[in-house]
Tab-separated table of C-alpha atoms in Angstrom:
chain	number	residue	atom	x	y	z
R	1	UNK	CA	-23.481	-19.554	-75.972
R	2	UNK	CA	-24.064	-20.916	-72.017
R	3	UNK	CA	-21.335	-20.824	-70.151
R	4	UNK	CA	-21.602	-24.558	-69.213
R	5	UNK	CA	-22.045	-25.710	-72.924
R	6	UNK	CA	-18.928	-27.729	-72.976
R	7	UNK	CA	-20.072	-28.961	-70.465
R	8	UNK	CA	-23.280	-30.414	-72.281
R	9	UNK	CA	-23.731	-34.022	-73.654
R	10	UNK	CA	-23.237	-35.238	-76.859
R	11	UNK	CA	-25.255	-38.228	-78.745
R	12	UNK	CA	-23.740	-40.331	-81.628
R	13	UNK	CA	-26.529	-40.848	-84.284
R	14	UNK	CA	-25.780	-43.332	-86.637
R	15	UNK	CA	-27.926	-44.126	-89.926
R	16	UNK	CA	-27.424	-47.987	-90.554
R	17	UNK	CA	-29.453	-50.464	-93.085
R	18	UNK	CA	-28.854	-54.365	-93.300
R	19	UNK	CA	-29.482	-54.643	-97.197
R	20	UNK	CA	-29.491	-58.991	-97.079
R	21	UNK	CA	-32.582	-58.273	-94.501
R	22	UNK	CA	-35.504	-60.090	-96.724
R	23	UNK	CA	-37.822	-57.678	-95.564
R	24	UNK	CA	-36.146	-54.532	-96.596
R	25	UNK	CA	-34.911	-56.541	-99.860
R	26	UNK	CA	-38.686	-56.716	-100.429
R	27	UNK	CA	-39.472	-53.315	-99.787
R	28	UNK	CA	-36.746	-51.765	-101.762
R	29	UNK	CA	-37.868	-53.845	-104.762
R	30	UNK	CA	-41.095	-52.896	-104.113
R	31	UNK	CA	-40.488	-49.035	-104.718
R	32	UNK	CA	-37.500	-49.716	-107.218
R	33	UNK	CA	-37.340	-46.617	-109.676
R	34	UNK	CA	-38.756	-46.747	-113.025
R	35	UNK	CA	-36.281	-44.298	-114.477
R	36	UNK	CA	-32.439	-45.949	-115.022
R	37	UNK	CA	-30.471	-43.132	-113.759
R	38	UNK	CA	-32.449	-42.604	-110.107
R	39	UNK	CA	-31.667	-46.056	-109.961
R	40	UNK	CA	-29.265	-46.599	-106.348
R	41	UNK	CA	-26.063	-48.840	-106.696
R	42	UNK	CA	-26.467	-52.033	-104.695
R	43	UNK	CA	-23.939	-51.773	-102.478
R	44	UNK	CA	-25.283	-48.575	-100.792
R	45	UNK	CA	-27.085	-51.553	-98.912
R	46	UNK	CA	-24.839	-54.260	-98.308
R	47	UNK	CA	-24.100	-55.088	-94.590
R	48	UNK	CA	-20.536	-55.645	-94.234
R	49	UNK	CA	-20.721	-56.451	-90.583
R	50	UNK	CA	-18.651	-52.564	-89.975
R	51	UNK	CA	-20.996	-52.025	-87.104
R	52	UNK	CA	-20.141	-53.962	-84.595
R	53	UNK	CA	-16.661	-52.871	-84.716
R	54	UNK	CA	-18.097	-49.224	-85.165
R	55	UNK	CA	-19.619	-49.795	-82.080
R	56	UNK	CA	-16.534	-50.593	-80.057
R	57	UNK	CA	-14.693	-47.845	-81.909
R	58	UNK	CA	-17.436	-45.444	-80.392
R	59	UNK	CA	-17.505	-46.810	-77.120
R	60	UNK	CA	-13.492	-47.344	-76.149
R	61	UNK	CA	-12.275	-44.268	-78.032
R	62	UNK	CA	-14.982	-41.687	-76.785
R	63	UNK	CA	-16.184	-42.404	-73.750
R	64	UNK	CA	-17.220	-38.718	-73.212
R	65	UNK	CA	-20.608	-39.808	-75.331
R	66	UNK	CA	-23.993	-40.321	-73.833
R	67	UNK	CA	-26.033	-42.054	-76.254
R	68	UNK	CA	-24.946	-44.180	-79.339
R	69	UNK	CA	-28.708	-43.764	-81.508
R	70	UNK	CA	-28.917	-46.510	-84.442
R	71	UNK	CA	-31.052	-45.063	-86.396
R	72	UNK	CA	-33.187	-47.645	-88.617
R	73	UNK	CA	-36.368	-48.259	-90.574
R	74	UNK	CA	-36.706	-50.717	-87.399
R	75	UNK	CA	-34.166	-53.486	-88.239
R	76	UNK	CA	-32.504	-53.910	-85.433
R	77	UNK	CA	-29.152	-56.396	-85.313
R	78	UNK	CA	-29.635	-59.974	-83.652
R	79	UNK	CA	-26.606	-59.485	-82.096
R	80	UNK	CA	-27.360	-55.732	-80.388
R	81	UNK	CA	-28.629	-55.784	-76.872
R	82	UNK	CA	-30.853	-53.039	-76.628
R	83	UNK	CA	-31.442	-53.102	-72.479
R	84	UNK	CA	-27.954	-51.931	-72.279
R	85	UNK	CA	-27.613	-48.291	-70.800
R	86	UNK	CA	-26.074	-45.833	-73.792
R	87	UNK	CA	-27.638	-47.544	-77.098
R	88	UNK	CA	-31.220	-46.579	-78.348
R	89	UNK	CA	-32.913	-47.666	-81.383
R	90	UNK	CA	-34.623	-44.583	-83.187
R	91	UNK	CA	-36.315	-45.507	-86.452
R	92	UNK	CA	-37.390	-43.353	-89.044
R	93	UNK	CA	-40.841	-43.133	-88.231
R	94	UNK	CA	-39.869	-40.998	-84.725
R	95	UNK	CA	-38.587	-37.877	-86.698
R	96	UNK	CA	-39.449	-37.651	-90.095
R	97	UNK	CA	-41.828	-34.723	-90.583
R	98	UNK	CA	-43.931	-36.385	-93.236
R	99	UNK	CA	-43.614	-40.225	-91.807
R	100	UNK	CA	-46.672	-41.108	-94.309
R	101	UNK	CA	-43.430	-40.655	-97.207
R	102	UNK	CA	-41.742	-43.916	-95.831
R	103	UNK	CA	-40.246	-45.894	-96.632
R	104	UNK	CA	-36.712	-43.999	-97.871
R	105	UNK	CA	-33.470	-45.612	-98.512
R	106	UNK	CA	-31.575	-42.575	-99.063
R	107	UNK	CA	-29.248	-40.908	-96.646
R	108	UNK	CA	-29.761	-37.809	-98.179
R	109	UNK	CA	-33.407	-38.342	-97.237
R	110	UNK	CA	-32.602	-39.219	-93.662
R	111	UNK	CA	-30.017	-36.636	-92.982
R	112	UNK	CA	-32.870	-33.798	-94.296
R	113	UNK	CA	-35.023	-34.940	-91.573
R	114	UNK	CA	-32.679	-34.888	-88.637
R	115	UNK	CA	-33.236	-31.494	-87.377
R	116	UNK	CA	-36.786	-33.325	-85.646
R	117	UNK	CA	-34.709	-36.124	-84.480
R	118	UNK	CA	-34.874	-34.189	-80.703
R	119	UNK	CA	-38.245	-36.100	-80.472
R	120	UNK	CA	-36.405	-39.197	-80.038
R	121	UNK	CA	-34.381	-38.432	-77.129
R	122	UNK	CA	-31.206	-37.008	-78.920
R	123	UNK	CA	-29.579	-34.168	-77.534
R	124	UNK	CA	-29.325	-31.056	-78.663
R	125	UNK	CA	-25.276	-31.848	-79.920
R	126	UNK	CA	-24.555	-34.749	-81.440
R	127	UNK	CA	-21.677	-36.678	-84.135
R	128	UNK	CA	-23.425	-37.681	-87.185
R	129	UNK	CA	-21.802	-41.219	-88.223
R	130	UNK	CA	-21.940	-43.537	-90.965
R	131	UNK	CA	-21.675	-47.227	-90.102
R	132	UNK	CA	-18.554	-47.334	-91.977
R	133	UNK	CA	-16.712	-44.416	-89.466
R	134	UNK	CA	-14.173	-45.901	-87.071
R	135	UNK	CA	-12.372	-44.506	-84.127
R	136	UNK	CA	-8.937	-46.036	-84.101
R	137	UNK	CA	-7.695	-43.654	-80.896
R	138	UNK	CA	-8.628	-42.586	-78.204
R	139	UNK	CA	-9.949	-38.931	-78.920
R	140	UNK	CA	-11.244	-35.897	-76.621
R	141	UNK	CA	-14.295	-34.153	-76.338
R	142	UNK	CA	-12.103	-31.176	-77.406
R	143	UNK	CA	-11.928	-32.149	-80.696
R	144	UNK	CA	-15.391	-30.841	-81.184
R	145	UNK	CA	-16.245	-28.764	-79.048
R	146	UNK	CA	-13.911	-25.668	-77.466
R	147	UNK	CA	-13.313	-25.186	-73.379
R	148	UNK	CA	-15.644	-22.534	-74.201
R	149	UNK	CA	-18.387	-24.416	-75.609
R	150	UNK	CA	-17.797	-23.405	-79.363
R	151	UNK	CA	-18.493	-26.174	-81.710
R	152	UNK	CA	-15.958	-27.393	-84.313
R	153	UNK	CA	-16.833	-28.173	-87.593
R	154	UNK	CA	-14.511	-30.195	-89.939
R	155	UNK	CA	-14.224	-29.714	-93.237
R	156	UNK	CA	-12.119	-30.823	-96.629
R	157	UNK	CA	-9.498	-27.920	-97.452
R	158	UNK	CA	-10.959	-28.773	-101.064
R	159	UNK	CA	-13.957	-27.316	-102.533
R	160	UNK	CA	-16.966	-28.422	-104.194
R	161	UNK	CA	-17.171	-29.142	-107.334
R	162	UNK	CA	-18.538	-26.786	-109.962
R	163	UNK	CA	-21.222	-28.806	-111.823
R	164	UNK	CA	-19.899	-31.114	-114.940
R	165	UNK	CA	-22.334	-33.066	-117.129
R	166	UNK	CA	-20.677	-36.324	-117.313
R	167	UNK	CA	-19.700	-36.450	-113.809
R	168	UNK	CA	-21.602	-38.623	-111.435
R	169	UNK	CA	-24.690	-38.659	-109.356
R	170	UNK	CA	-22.229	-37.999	-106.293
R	171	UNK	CA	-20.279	-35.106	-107.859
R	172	UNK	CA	-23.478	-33.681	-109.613
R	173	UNK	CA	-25.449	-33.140	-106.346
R	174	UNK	CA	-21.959	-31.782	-104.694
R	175	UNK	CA	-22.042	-28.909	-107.423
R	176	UNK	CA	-25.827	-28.051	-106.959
R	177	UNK	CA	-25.063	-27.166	-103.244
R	178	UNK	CA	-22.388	-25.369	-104.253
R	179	UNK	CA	-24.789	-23.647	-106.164
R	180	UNK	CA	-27.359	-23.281	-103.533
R	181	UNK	CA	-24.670	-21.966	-101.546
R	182	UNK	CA	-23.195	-19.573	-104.152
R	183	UNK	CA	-26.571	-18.411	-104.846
R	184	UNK	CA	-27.240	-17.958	-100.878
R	185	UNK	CA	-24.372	-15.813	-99.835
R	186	UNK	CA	-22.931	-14.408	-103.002
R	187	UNK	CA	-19.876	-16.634	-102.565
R	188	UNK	CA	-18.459	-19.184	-105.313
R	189	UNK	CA	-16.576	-21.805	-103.575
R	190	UNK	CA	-17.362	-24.472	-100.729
R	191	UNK	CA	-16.485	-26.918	-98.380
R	192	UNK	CA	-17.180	-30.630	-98.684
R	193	UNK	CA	-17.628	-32.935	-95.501
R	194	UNK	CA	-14.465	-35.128	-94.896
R	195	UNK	CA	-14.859	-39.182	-94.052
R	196	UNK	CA	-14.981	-38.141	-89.993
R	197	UNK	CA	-17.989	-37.410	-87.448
R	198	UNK	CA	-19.576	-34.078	-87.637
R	199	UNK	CA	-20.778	-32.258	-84.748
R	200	UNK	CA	-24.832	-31.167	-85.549
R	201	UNK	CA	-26.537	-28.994	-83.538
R	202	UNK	CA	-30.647	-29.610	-83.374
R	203	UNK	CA	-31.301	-25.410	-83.061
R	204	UNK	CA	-28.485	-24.642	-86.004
R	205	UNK	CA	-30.546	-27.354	-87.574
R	206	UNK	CA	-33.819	-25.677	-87.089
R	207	UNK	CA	-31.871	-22.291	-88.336
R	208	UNK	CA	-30.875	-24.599	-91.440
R	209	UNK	CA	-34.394	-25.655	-92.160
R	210	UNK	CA	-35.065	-21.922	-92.048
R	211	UNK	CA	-33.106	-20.632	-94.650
R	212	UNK	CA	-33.002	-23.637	-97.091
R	213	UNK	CA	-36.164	-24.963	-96.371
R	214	UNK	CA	-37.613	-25.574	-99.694
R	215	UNK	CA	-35.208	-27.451	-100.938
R	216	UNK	CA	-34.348	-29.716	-97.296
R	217	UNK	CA	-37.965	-30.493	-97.373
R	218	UNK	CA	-38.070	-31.364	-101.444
R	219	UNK	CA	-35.104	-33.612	-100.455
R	220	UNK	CA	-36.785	-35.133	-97.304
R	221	UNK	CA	-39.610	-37.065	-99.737
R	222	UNK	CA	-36.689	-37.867	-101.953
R	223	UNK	CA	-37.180	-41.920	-101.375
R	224	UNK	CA	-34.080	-42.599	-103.337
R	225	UNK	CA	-30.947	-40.456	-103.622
R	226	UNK	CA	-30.717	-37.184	-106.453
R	227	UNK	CA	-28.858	-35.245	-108.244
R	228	UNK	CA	-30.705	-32.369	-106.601
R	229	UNK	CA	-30.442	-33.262	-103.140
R	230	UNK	CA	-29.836	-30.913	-100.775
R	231	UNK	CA	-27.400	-32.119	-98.388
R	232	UNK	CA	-27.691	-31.211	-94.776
R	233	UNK	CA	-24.452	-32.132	-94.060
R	234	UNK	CA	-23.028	-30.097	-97.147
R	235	UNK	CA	-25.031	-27.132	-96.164
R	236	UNK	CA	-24.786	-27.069	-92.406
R	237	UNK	CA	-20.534	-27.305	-92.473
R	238	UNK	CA	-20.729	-24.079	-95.038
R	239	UNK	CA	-24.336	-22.119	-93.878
R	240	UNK	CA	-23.857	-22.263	-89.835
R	241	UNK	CA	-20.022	-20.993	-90.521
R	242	UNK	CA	-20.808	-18.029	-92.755
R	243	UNK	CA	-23.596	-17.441	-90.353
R	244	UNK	CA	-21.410	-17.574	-87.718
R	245	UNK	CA	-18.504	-15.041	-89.550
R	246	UNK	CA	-16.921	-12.707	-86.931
R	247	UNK	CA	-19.023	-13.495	-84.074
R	248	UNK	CA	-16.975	-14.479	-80.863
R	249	UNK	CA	-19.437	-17.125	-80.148
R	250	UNK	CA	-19.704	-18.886	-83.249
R	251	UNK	CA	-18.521	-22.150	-85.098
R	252	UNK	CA	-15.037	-22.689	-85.801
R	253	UNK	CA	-14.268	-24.757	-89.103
R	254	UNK	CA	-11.269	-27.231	-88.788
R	255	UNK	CA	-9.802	-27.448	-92.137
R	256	UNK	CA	-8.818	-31.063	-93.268
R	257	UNK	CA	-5.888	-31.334	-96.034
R	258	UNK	CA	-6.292	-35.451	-96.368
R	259	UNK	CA	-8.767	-37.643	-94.547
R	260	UNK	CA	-7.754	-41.848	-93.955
R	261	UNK	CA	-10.347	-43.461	-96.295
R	262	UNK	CA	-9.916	-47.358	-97.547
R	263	UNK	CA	-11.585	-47.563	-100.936
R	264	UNK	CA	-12.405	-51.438	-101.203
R	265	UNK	CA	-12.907	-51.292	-105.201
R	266	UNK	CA	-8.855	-50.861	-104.866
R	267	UNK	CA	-7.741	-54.652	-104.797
R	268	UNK	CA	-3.842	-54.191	-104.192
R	269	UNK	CA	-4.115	-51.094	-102.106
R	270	UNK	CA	-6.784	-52.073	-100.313
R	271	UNK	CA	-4.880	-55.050	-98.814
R	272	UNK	CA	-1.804	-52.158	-98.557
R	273	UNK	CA	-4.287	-49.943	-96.151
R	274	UNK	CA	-5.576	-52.848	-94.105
R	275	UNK	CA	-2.090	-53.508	-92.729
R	276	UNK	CA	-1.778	-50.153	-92.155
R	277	UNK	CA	-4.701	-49.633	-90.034
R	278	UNK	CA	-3.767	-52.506	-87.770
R	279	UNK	CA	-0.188	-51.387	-87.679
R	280	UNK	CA	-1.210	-48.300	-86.696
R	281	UNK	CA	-5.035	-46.970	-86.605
R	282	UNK	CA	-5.618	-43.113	-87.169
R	283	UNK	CA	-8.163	-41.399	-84.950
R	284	UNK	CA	-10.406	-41.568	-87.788
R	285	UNK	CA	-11.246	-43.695	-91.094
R	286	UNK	CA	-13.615	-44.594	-93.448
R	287	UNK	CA	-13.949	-48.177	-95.433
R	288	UNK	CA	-15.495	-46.908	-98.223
R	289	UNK	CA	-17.497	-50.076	-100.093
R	290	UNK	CA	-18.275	-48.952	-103.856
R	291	UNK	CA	-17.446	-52.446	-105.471
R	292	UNK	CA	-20.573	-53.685	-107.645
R	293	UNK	CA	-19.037	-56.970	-107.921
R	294	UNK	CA	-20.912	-58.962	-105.266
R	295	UNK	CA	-18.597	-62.091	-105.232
R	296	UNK	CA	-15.548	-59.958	-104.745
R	297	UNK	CA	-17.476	-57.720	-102.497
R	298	UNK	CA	-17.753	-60.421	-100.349
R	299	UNK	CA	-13.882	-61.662	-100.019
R	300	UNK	CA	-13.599	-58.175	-99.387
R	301	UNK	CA	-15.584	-58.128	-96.707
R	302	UNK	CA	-13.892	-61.255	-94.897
R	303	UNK	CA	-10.555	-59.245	-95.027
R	304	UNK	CA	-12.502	-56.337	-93.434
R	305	UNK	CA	-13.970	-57.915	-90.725
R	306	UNK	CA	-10.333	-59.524	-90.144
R	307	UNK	CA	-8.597	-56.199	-89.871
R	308	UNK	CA	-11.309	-54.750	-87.990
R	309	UNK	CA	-11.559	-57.282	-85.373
R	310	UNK	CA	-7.455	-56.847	-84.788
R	311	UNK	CA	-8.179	-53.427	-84.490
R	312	UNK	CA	-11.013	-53.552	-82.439
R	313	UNK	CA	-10.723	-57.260	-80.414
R	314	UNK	CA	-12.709	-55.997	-77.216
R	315	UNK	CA	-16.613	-56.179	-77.596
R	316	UNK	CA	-18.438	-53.493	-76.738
R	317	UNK	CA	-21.325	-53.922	-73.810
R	318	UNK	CA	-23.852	-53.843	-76.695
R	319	UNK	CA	-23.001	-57.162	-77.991
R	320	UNK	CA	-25.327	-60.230	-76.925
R	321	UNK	CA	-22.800	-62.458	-78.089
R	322	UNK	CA	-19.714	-60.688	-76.743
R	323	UNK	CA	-16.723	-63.176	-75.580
R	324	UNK	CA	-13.903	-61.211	-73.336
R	325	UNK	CA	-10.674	-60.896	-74.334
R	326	UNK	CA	-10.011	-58.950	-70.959
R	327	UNK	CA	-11.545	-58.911	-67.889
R	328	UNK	CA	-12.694	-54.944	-68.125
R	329	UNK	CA	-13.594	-54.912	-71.583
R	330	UNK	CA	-16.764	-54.173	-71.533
R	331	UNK	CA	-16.019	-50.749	-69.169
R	332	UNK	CA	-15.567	-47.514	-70.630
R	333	UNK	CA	-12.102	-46.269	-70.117
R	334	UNK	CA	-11.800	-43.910	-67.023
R	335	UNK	CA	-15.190	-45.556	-65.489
């Protein structure tokens, strides 16, 4: 540990796929699995418009980041404005080890290949974010990383699963790193990753891909998600901290008894939560889309967009299209 490493910048990467894209319609048809059960559920695709107001969330709430990296299979948004200082466009092509694999439309997939991600111009620390994270305060560098430079890794109070045979894809490929895990350090319970940003480290990466690298580089090719992934996230949170046990200089685990995530299947409560969140938005939340039914799925998503643009009425300077709603809206607080 340097003694300046607090003092070191942070990145936001941030996976994100526009599923009504033709092209990438195409493409996912193209390599659509044979087998029913590797088969993904459509709305692990659908663009909700969340990242726009991600965006903002990222760029009025921590303005201690560097770089926001969208990470893509090169869509880009017609709306993001790319010549703007603090957003780069890194597609998949710039870091996956075996690029010749692509395409991949699983995040397992993605997040396996994010230890080469440095190549893109991402620094060393970084937040891993889904498109459907939101910051709803503003929140300090300290809640990752200590005044001494030690990293803080959240995690769920609750454990991983232990492996059940009707449970789902989800669930099943929680209990197989809890197996990996168990089978690692002689341990039989683990941490899940809440619904918030995680602070990755490129060389605890690296040290990742060392001691599960079989089974991160099996999940790498993986072009849709499995039951057998192995999840970086999963593994980093519980690996790097029993690495780390005892040393004075190592990772500190924040434990998490309840996380603030919206799930839209939920008709009543989902309306419920929305008020909530513009009533009164937590530092962190999750929309969480799992709702098959397209035609709902898309009332659903007006209401969303509502609630997030009450939340989040000030454009970021990312946005082509932006329209003011105040005069310094487009400066990062404290600049």
């Amino acid at each position: 540990m340097t003694l300046n490493a607090f003092s070191d910048p942070i990145d936001v990467v941030m996976p994100w796929v526009d599923g009504s894209d033709p092209v990438h319609r195409e493409s996912l048809l193209r390599h659509w699995p044979k087998q029913p059960w590797m088969r993904p559920a459509a709305y692990r695709f659908r663009e909700n418009g969340e990242l726009r107001y991600a965006l903002r969330s990222i760029h009025f709430h921590l303005p201690w980041i560097r770089t926001i990296h969208l990470v893509t299979n090169g869509q880009v948004p017609s709306w993001l404005d790319l010549d703007r200082p603090g957003i780069n466009l890194v597609t998949h092509a710039e870091f996956f080890a075996e690029p010749s694999g692509l395409p991949v439309f699983s995040s397992s997939a993605i997040e396996a290949n994010l230890h080469g991600i440095g190549r893109a111009g991402v620094a060393n620390r970084f937040l891993l974010f889904n498109d459907d994270f939101f910051v709803g305060q503003m929140v300090s560098k300290e809640e990752f990383v200590l005044p001494d430079g030690r990293a803080r890794l959240h995690v769920m109070a609750a454990r991983l699963p232990r492996f059940r045979l009707r449970a789902d894809r989800y669930i099943r490929m929680l209990a197989f790193n809890n197996l990996l895990l168990c089978l690692a350090f002689r341990r039989r319970r683990w941490s899940y990753p809440p619904h918030v940003p995680l602070l990755l480290e490129l060389d605890k990466l690296a040290w990742l891909h060392d001691r599960f690298g079989f089974w991160l580089r099996r999940t790498a090719r993986h072009r849709f998600r499995q039951s057998t992934d192995a999840s970086a996230k999963v593994l980093y949170i519980n690996a790097i901290a029993e690495r780390d046990r005892g040393r004075a200089d190592g990772v500190v685990q924040v434990k998490l008894v309840q996380e603030n995530v919206v799930a839209v299947r939920d008709d009543e409560a989902f309306s419920r939560s929305l008020a909530g969140l513009v009533a009164a938005p937590p530092a962190f939340f999750c929309l969480n889309d799992e709702i098959d039914d397209e035609a709902r799925a898309g009332v659903r998503a007006v209401e969303m967009q509502a609630a997030l643009a009450a939340i989040f009425p000030d454009p970021s300077p990312f946005e082509k299209d932006r329209v003011l709603s105040r005069p310094d809206a487009i400066e990062r607080p404290g600049t």
